[in-house]
PDB file of C-alpha atoms in Angstrom:
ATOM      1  CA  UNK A 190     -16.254  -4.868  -5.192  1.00 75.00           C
ATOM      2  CA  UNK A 191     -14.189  -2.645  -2.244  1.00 94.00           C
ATOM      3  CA  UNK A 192     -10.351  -4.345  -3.468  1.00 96.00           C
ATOM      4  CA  UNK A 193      -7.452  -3.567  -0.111  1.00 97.00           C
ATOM      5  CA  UNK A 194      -4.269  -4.924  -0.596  1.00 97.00           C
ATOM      6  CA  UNK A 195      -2.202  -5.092   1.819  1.00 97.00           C
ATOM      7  CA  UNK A 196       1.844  -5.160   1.242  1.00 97.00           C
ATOM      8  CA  UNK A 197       4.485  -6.425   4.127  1.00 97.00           C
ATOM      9  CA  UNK A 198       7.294  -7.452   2.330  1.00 96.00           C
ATOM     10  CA  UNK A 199       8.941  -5.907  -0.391  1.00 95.00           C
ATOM     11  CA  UNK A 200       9.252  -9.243  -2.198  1.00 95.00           C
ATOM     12  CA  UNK A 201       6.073  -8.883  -3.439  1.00 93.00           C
ATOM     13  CA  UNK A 202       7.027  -6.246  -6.060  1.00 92.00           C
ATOM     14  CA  UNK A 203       6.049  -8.404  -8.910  1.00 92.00           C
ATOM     15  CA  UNK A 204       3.479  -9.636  -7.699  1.00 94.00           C
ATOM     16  CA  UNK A 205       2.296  -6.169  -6.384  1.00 94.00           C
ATOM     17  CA  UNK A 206       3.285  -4.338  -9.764  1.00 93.00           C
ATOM     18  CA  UNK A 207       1.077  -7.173 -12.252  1.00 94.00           C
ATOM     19  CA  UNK A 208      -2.478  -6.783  -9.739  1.00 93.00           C
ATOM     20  CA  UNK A 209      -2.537  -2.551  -9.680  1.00 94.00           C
ATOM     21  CA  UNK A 210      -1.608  -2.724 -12.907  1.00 92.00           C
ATOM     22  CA  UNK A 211      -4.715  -5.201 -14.164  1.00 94.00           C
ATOM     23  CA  UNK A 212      -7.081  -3.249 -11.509  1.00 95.00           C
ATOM     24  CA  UNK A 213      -6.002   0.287 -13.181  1.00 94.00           C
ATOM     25  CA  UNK A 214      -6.646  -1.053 -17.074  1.00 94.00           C
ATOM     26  CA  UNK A 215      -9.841  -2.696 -15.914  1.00 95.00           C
ATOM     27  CA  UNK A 216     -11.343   0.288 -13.787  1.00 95.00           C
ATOM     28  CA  UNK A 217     -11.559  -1.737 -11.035  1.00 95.00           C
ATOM     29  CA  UNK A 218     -11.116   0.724  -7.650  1.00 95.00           C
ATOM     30  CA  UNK A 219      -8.319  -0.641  -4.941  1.00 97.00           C
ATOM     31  CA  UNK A 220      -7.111   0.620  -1.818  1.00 97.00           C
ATOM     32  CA  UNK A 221      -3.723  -0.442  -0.058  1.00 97.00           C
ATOM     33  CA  UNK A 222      -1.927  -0.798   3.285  1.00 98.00           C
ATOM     34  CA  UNK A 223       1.791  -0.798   3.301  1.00 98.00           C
ATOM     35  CA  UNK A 224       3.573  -1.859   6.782  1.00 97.00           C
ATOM     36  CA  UNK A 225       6.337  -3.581   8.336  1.00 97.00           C
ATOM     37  CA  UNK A 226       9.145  -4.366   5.314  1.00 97.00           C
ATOM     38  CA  UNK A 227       7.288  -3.676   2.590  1.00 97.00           C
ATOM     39  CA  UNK A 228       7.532  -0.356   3.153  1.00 97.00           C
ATOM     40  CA  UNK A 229      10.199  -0.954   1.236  1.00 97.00           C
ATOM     41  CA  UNK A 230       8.179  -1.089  -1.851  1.00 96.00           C
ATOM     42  CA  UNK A 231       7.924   2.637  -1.828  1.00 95.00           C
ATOM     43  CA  UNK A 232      11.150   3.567  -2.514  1.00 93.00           C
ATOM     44  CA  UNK A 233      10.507   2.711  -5.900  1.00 92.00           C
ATOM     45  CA  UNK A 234       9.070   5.797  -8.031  1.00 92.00           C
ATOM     46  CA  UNK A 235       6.728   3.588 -10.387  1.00 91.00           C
ATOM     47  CA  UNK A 236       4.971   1.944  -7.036  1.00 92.00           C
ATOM     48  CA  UNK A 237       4.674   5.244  -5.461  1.00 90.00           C
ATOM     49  CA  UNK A 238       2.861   6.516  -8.658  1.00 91.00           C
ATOM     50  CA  UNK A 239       0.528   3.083  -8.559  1.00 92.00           C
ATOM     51  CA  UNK A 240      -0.512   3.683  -5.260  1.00 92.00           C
ATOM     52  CA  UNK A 241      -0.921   7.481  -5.741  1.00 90.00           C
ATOM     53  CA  UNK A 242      -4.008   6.273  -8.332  1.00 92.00           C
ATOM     54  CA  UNK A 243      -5.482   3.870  -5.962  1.00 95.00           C
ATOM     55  CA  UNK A 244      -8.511   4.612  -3.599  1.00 96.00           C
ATOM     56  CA  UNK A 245      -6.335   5.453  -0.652  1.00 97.00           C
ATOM     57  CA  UNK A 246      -2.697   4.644  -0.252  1.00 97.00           C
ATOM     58  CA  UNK A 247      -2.126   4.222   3.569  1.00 98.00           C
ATOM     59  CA  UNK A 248       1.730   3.518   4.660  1.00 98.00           C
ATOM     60  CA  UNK A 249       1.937   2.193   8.555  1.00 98.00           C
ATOM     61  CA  UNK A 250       3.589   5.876  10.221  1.00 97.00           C
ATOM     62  CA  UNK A 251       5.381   3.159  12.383  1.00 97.00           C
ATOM     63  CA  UNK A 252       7.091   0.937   9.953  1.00 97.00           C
ATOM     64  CA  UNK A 253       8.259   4.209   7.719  1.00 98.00           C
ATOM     65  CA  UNK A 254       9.476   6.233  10.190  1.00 97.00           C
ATOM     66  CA  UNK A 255      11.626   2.959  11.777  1.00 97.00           C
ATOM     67  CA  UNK A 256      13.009   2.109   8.635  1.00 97.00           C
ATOM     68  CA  UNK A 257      13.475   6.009   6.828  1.00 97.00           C
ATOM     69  CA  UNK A 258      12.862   8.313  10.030  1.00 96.00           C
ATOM     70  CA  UNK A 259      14.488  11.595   7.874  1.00 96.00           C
ATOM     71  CA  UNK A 260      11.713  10.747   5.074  1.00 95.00           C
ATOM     72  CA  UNK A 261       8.276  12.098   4.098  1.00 96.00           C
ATOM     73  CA  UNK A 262       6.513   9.010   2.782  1.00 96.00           C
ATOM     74  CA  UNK A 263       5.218   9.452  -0.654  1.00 96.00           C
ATOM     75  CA  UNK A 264       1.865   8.568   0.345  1.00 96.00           C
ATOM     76  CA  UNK A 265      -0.482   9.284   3.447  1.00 97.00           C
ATOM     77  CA  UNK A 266       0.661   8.019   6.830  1.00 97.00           C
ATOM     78  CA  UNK A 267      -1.353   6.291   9.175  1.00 97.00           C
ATOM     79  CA  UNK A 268      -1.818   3.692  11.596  1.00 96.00           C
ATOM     80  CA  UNK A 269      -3.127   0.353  12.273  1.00 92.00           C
ATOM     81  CA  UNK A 270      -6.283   1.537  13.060  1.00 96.00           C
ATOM     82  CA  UNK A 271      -6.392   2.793   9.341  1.00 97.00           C
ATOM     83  CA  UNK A 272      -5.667  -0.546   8.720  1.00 97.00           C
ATOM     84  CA  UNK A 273      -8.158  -1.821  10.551  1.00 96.00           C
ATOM     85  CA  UNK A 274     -11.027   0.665   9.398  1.00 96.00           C
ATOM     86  CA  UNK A 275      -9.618  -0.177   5.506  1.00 97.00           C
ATOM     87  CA  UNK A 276     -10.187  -4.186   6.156  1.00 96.00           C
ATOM     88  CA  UNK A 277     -13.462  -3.572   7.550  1.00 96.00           C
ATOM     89  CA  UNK A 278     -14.616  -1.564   4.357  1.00 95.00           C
ATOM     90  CA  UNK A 279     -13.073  -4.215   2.174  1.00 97.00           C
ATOM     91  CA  UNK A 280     -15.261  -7.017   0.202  1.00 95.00           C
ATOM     92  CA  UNK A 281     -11.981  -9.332  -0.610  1.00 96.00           C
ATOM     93  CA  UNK A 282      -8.069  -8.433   1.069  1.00 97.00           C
ATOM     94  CA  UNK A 283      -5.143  -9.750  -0.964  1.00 92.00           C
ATOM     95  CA  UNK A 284      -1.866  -9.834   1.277  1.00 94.00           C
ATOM     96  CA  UNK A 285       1.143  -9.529  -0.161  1.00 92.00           C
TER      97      UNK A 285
END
């Protein structure tokens, strides 16, 4: 099963944190989409490394250069078409 998760808020760290972190002990691949506020989420080093072991890691170029425009993101940028592509690939989306 093709997992995307898809994170706009950052008050789904919890929430966020608890599913990668059952996917990664049960082998079970994910891919995520970070955009709008939850972009937020990425600021913190132990997300960043979570996403890093995912599938792909896509962070909306939009929503992280709004909210931190003198920061690289610490995973690949792209777009809502990436978003759109990743959805389409997907068997189940979780949003968060």
């Amino acid at each position: 099963m093709k997992l995307l998760i898809v994170i706009s808020t950052p008050a789904s760290i919890a929430a966020l944190t608890g599913f990668t972190g059952a996917c990664l002990r049960r082998g079970q691949p994910f891919s995520c989409f970070v955009t709008g506020e939850g972009v937020r989420v990425l600021r913190d080093p132990e997300i960043a490394n979570i996403l890093r072991e995912s599938k792909r890691a896509v962070v909306c170029e939009y929503s992280w250069s709004r909210l931190f425009p003198d920061e690289a993101p610490p995973i690949e940028e792209g777009s809502q078409t990436d978003h759109s592509a990743m959805i389409g690939e997907a068997d189940q989306v979780f949003s968060l």
